[in-house]
Amino acid sequence: MLDREKVGRTISEQRKIKGMTQKQLADLLHVSYQAVSRWEQGISLPSIDIIYEIAQILDTTVDFLLNGFSEERKIISYMDTGLDIKKLHMIKERLGSLISKDDRLLHAKCIDPVFFKLDISEMEEPVYVFANHVSGSKERFAMENGYDREICIDLVSNAANNLIRFGVKPVVLQANMVCGNNDSGQILMMGEAFKEACKENGIIFSGLEVAAQAINYHIGEYKIGALVIGAIDRKKILTGDKIREGDVIIGLHTEGISSISYPFIKVILDRKPNIVYTKIDGVNMFMDELMKPNACYVNVIKELNEQNLIHGIFSIDRSLFNRRCYRTMPKGLGASISVSEIPIPTLFQYLYELNMMDKECFLDDFSLGISMLLVVPKEQCDRIIKIIEKYHKCYRIGKIEEDKEYPDAKVWMEGTIKW
């Protein structure tokens, strides 16, 4: 039988070694400080689940708390790995306060699965959709140059856009981070950025889960990702089958650059490192422009979809002329893109004028400030543009044509760029 007084003394001694008060330990365990006091006095014992949590927080073992030292032992704690487990628990507690307050979110707590409700009452055949998303090469730039907030917003945009290109409205997003023993202010700021981006786009934020690995990551280093979930009536999924010859192509503007283009940016900076802090137009810093988050199109796509105004969506991940982006294009049709209709953003003009890539190479690797194309009926085009402009800049940049001259090309260029 366990000696309650001995267990209580051991908990008390280990707590004091950690420099913690009874209330601090109680807060981390989500119990009252009176409960901790009763344990330490030997009046009662913590449950098996709680004794395990106590051992983790106090950097010891369950066996030691229950049985003490039977002989001299050698112990390696989390502190020896470089991880401040107490600090991590406190960070996770504060991150928990950022989780969306929404009746559809039934349970979202550190480590636990997320429980939520989806309204499928008006769907004849509901289809559930989820996608994992990571930041890619852009993440390293953000981490090394202090654009942590921007990369979180960028990640939410890209994860959400990945669903809406099929007409699926994102409902819930959970972010995740693997990092070193990072500054708590940095992690909390990133959690707030995730929450802010989700709120702006009507997405439930179910939290930022942090896995601290001080042995694998230096202070300030991290890897972030996001899981986004939605649902749609099967008959409303945008598969491209509605696209018709004569449909108009509208390009949606973004300030950001696709993460897939960042390896090319890295080569440019390696060759011309002095341009990092250049003011590209006399006002805006090159790096600030480079690290702007991509636009999120959830709200505008939702409004257009509710009115059945979209025939198809193409997500541009690097270049407007990348065939892979047009894989839902019906056979026999193609996208005729008029580059002369695209106002080239200052950042892209600056990159091109560095004279490190010829025009063909540049068009293969950069999207010219367009990250999504909407295919819409010609007769509704003017009305659709007015709706889009409530949210984003947009340009009528092409049309759907029969694919005769360029068999199975999917996309081709018309006109000349106006630099």
Short mmCIF file of C-alpha atoms in Angstrom, two decimals, residues 7-285:
data_model
loop_
_atom_site.label_atom_id
_atom_site.label_comp_id
_atom_site.label_asym_id
_atom_site.label_seq_id
_atom_site.Cartn_x
_atom_site.Cartn_y
_atom_site.Cartn_z
CA VAL A 7 4.27 10.56 -1.40
CA GLY A 8 3.16 13.98 -0.16
CA ARG A 9 6.63 14.83 1.18
CA THR A 10 8.20 13.80 -2.11
CA ILE A 11 5.82 15.98 -4.15
CA SER A 12 6.47 18.90 -1.81
CA GLU A 13 10.26 18.51 -1.99
CA GLN A 14 10.31 18.22 -5.79
CA ARG A 15 7.97 21.21 -6.14
CA LYS A 16 10.26 23.35 -3.99
CA ILE A 17 13.33 22.22 -5.96
CA LYS A 18 11.56 23.54 -9.07
CA GLY A 19 10.89 26.84 -7.29
CA MET A 20 7.12 26.50 -7.66
CA THR A 21 4.33 27.44 -5.29
CA GLN A 22 1.40 25.14 -4.58
CA LYS A 23 -0.84 27.46 -6.61
CA GLN A 24 1.49 27.42 -9.63
CA LEU A 25 1.53 23.61 -9.62
CA ALA A 26 -2.25 23.54 -9.15
CA ASP A 27 -2.80 25.89 -12.11
CA LEU A 28 -0.72 23.68 -14.40
CA LEU A 29 -2.71 20.64 -13.27
CA HIS A 30 -6.11 22.42 -13.49
CA VAL A 31 -6.89 21.63 -9.83
CA SER A 32 -7.30 23.82 -6.75
CA TYR A 33 -4.26 24.69 -4.63
CA GLN A 34 -6.13 23.11 -1.70
CA ALA A 35 -5.93 19.77 -3.53
CA VAL A 36 -2.15 20.14 -3.81
CA SER A 37 -2.00 21.04 -0.12
CA ARG A 38 -3.96 17.89 0.84
CA TRP A 39 -1.60 15.71 -1.20
CA GLU A 40 1.49 17.24 0.39
CA GLN A 41 0.02 16.82 3.89
CA GLY A 42 -0.64 13.14 3.18
CA ILE A 43 -4.41 13.57 3.54
CA SER A 44 -5.14 12.26 0.03
CA LEU A 45 -3.41 10.94 -3.08
CA PRO A 46 -3.62 12.32 -6.63
CA SER A 47 -5.16 10.08 -9.29
CA ILE A 48 -2.96 8.01 -11.60
CA ASP A 49 -3.51 10.47 -14.49
CA ILE A 50 -2.58 13.45 -12.34
CA ILE A 51 0.47 11.77 -10.76
CA TYR A 52 1.78 11.27 -14.29
CA GLU A 53 1.28 14.98 -15.06
CA ILE A 54 2.96 15.94 -11.77
CA ALA A 55 5.99 13.82 -12.70
CA GLN A 56 6.24 15.56 -16.09
CA ILE A 57 5.94 19.07 -14.62
CA LEU A 58 8.46 18.37 -11.83
CA ASP A 59 10.92 16.64 -14.18
CA THR A 60 10.88 13.33 -12.34
CA THR A 61 9.24 9.91 -12.66
CA VAL A 62 6.01 8.40 -11.37
CA ASP A 63 8.02 5.66 -9.71
CA PHE A 64 10.09 8.20 -7.77
CA LEU A 65 7.03 10.16 -6.61
CA LEU A 66 5.32 7.00 -5.38
CA ASN A 67 8.29 5.07 -4.01
CA GLY A 68 11.14 7.53 -3.50
CA PHE A 69 14.79 6.56 -3.92
CA SER A 70 15.34 2.95 -3.07
CA GLU A 71 19.02 3.51 -3.87
CA GLU A 72 21.16 6.25 -5.35
CA ARG A 73 19.87 6.96 -8.85
CA LYS A 74 21.11 8.86 -11.90
CA ILE A 75 18.45 11.01 -13.57
CA ILE A 76 18.32 12.86 -16.86
CA SER A 77 15.54 15.45 -16.95
CA TYR A 78 14.02 17.59 -19.69
CA MET A 79 16.17 20.47 -18.43
CA ASP A 80 19.22 18.44 -19.46
CA THR A 81 17.88 18.35 -23.02
CA GLY A 82 17.60 22.12 -23.07
CA LEU A 83 13.81 22.18 -22.74
CA ASP A 84 12.09 24.21 -20.03
CA ILE A 85 9.02 22.05 -19.55
CA LYS A 86 7.46 24.42 -17.02
CA LYS A 87 7.70 27.30 -19.46
CA LEU A 88 6.23 25.14 -22.23
CA HIS A 89 3.19 24.23 -20.10
CA MET A 90 2.59 27.90 -19.35
CA ILE A 91 2.82 28.78 -23.06
CA LYS A 92 0.30 26.06 -23.92
CA GLU A 93 -2.08 27.36 -21.27
CA ARG A 94 -1.96 30.85 -22.79
CA LEU A 95 -2.33 29.49 -26.32
CA GLY A 96 -5.50 27.74 -25.18
CA SER A 97 -7.11 31.14 -24.53
CA LEU A 98 -6.79 31.95 -28.26
CA ILE A 99 -9.07 29.12 -29.39
CA SER A 100 -12.27 30.37 -31.07
CA LYS A 101 -15.36 30.67 -28.90
CA ASP A 102 -17.88 28.95 -31.15
CA ASP A 103 -20.81 26.65 -30.38
CA ARG A 104 -19.71 24.37 -33.21
CA LEU A 105 -16.39 23.72 -31.47
CA LEU A 106 -17.20 21.14 -28.80
CA HIS A 107 -13.71 20.38 -27.51
CA ALA A 108 -10.25 21.65 -28.41
CA LYS A 109 -7.54 21.17 -25.82
CA CYS A 110 -3.80 20.61 -25.95
CA ILE A 111 -2.93 17.11 -27.29
CA ASP A 112 -6.59 16.00 -27.38
CA PRO A 113 -8.50 15.42 -30.64
CA VAL A 114 -10.65 18.32 -31.81
CA PHE A 115 -14.41 17.75 -31.64
CA PHE A 116 -16.67 19.98 -33.72
CA LYS A 117 -20.04 20.03 -35.47
CA LEU A 118 -20.66 20.68 -39.17
CA ASP A 119 -24.03 21.88 -40.42
CA ILE A 120 -24.97 19.49 -43.21
CA SER A 121 -28.74 19.88 -42.85
CA GLU A 122 -29.15 21.40 -46.34
CA MET A 123 -26.76 19.00 -48.09
CA GLU A 124 -28.20 16.09 -50.05
CA GLU A 125 -24.89 14.22 -50.14
CA PRO A 126 -22.34 15.81 -47.78
CA VAL A 127 -18.68 15.32 -48.59
CA TYR A 128 -16.05 16.03 -45.92
CA VAL A 129 -12.78 17.54 -47.05
CA PHE A 130 -9.47 18.13 -45.27
CA ALA A 131 -6.03 19.23 -46.36
CA ASN A 132 -2.64 19.53 -44.67
CA HIS A 133 -0.54 22.52 -45.60
CA VAL A 134 3.04 23.57 -44.85
CA SER A 135 4.78 26.88 -45.47
CA GLY A 136 7.50 25.62 -47.80
CA SER A 137 10.59 27.63 -48.68
CA LYS A 138 9.05 30.93 -47.61
CA GLU A 139 9.19 29.77 -43.99
CA ARG A 140 13.00 29.94 -43.81
CA PHE A 141 12.99 33.55 -45.02
CA ALA A 142 10.36 34.44 -42.43
CA MET A 143 12.19 32.71 -39.59
CA GLU A 144 15.58 34.21 -40.36
CA ASN A 145 14.28 37.76 -40.88
CA GLY A 146 11.62 38.15 -38.19
CA TYR A 147 8.48 37.81 -40.32
CA ASP A 148 6.88 35.23 -38.02
CA ARG A 149 3.46 36.89 -38.00
CA GLU A 150 3.38 37.19 -41.79
CA ILE A 151 4.22 33.52 -42.38
CA CYS A 152 1.33 32.43 -40.11
CA ILE A 153 -1.17 34.58 -42.02
CA ASP A 154 0.30 33.29 -45.28
CA LEU A 155 -0.16 29.70 -44.13
CA VAL A 156 -3.84 30.25 -43.25
CA SER A 157 -4.44 31.85 -46.67
CA ASN A 158 -2.80 29.04 -48.59
CA ALA A 159 -4.48 26.30 -46.54
CA ALA A 160 -7.93 27.90 -46.96
CA ASN A 161 -7.41 28.61 -50.67
CA ASN A 162 -6.51 24.97 -51.16
CA LEU A 163 -10.09 24.03 -50.21
CA ILE A 164 -12.01 26.86 -51.84
CA ARG A 165 -10.55 26.15 -55.27
CA PHE A 166 -12.99 23.21 -55.24
CA GLY A 167 -15.79 25.37 -53.84
CA VAL A 168 -15.35 24.00 -50.30
CA LYS A 169 -15.67 26.56 -47.50
CA PRO A 170 -13.09 25.92 -44.75
CA VAL A 171 -14.78 25.48 -41.37
CA VAL A 172 -12.06 24.54 -38.86
CA LEU A 173 -8.29 25.07 -38.87
CA GLN A 174 -5.70 23.78 -36.44
CA ALA A 175 -2.12 25.01 -36.66
CA ASN A 176 0.90 23.08 -35.43
CA MET A 177 4.48 23.99 -34.65
CA VAL A 178 7.66 22.04 -33.98
CA CYS A 179 10.31 24.30 -32.45
CA GLY A 180 13.24 24.66 -30.09
CA ASN A 181 12.98 26.18 -26.63
CA ASN A 182 11.54 29.32 -28.20
CA ASP A 183 10.73 32.66 -26.67
CA SER A 184 7.18 32.59 -25.30
CA GLY A 185 6.42 36.01 -26.81
CA GLN A 186 7.27 34.73 -30.28
CA ILE A 187 5.03 31.66 -30.00
CA LEU A 188 2.11 33.60 -28.53
CA MET A 189 2.38 36.26 -31.24
CA MET A 190 2.26 33.52 -33.88
CA GLY A 191 -0.78 31.97 -32.20
CA GLU A 192 -2.51 35.37 -32.25
CA ALA A 193 -1.67 35.75 -35.96
CA PHE A 194 -3.29 32.38 -36.72
CA LYS A 195 -6.39 33.38 -34.74
CA GLU A 196 -6.61 36.78 -36.46
CA ALA A 197 -6.34 35.28 -39.97
CA CYS A 198 -8.96 32.63 -39.19
CA LYS A 199 -11.37 35.19 -37.72
CA GLU A 200 -11.09 37.47 -40.78
CA ASN A 201 -12.10 34.58 -43.02
CA GLY A 202 -14.86 33.06 -40.89
CA ILE A 203 -12.83 29.97 -39.94
CA ILE A 204 -12.96 28.38 -36.50
CA PHE A 205 -9.46 28.38 -34.97
CA SER A 206 -9.03 25.24 -32.88
CA GLY A 207 -5.59 26.18 -31.58
CA LEU A 208 -1.85 26.06 -32.15
CA GLU A 209 -0.33 22.78 -30.99
CA VAL A 210 3.34 23.17 -30.01
CA ALA A 211 5.88 20.34 -29.91
CA ALA A 212 9.10 21.70 -28.40
CA GLN A 213 12.21 19.75 -29.43
CA ALA A 214 15.20 21.56 -28.04
CA ILE A 215 17.51 18.74 -29.12
CA ASN A 216 16.48 19.11 -32.78
CA TYR A 217 15.84 22.86 -33.19
CA HIS A 218 17.79 25.91 -32.10
CA ILE A 219 16.12 28.78 -30.26
CA GLY A 220 14.04 30.76 -32.76
CA GLU A 221 13.80 27.87 -35.25
CA TYR A 222 10.47 26.29 -36.09
CA LYS A 223 8.40 24.35 -38.58
CA ILE A 224 4.73 25.23 -38.89
CA GLY A 225 1.79 23.59 -40.62
CA ALA A 226 -2.00 23.65 -40.63
CA LEU A 227 -4.85 21.20 -41.05
CA VAL A 228 -8.05 22.68 -42.47
CA ILE A 229 -11.42 20.93 -42.68
CA GLY A 230 -14.65 21.71 -44.51
CA ALA A 231 -17.73 20.11 -46.04
CA ILE A 232 -19.68 20.54 -49.27
CA ASP A 233 -22.68 19.05 -51.02
CA ARG A 234 -21.24 16.68 -53.60
CA LYS A 235 -23.16 18.26 -56.48
CA LYS A 236 -21.58 21.67 -55.69
CA ILE A 237 -17.94 20.59 -55.89
CA LEU A 238 -16.13 22.60 -58.56
CA THR A 239 -14.62 19.91 -60.76
CA GLY A 240 -14.20 21.97 -63.93
CA ASP A 241 -17.02 20.20 -65.75
CA LYS A 242 -19.02 23.46 -65.99
CA ILE A 243 -16.27 25.31 -67.87
CA ARG A 244 -17.38 26.27 -71.39
CA GLU A 245 -15.80 27.85 -74.43
CA GLY A 246 -16.27 31.62 -74.23
CA ASP A 247 -16.13 31.78 -70.44
CA VAL A 248 -14.13 34.71 -69.07
CA ILE A 249 -11.01 34.31 -66.89
CA ILE A 250 -10.64 36.74 -63.99
CA GLY A 251 -7.32 36.97 -62.14
CA LEU A 252 -7.41 37.64 -58.39
CA HIS A 253 -4.63 39.88 -57.13
CA THR A 254 -2.30 39.01 -54.24
CA GLU A 255 0.49 40.95 -52.56
CA GLY A 256 2.40 37.80 -51.70
CA ILE A 257 4.68 35.52 -53.66
CA SER A 258 4.05 31.78 -53.80
CA SER A 259 6.31 29.74 -51.53
CA ILE A 260 7.16 27.59 -54.55
CA SER A 261 8.92 30.62 -56.11
CA TYR A 262 11.17 31.18 -53.10
CA PRO A 263 14.00 28.86 -54.18
CA PHE A 264 14.49 31.25 -57.11
CA ILE A 265 14.44 34.21 -54.71
CA LYS A 266 17.13 32.44 -52.66
CA VAL A 267 19.38 32.15 -55.74
CA ILE A 268 18.82 35.83 -56.54
CA LEU A 269 19.72 36.88 -52.98
CA ASP A 270 22.79 34.64 -52.92
CA ARG A 271 24.03 36.37 -56.04
CA LYS A 272 22.98 39.89 -55.03
CA PRO A 273 22.79 39.98 -51.21
CA ASN A 274 23.01 43.78 -51.12
CA ILE A 275 19.43 44.15 -52.42
CA VAL A 276 17.84 42.82 -49.20
CA TYR A 277 17.30 46.26 -47.67
CA THR A 278 16.84 48.16 -50.93
CA LYS A 279 13.80 50.42 -51.23
CA ILE A 280 12.40 49.15 -54.50
CA ASP A 281 10.27 52.21 -55.22
CA GLY A 282 11.95 54.73 -52.98
CA VAL A 283 9.53 53.90 -50.15
CA ASN A 284 8.93 50.16 -49.65
CA MET A 285 11.70 47.83 -48.50
#
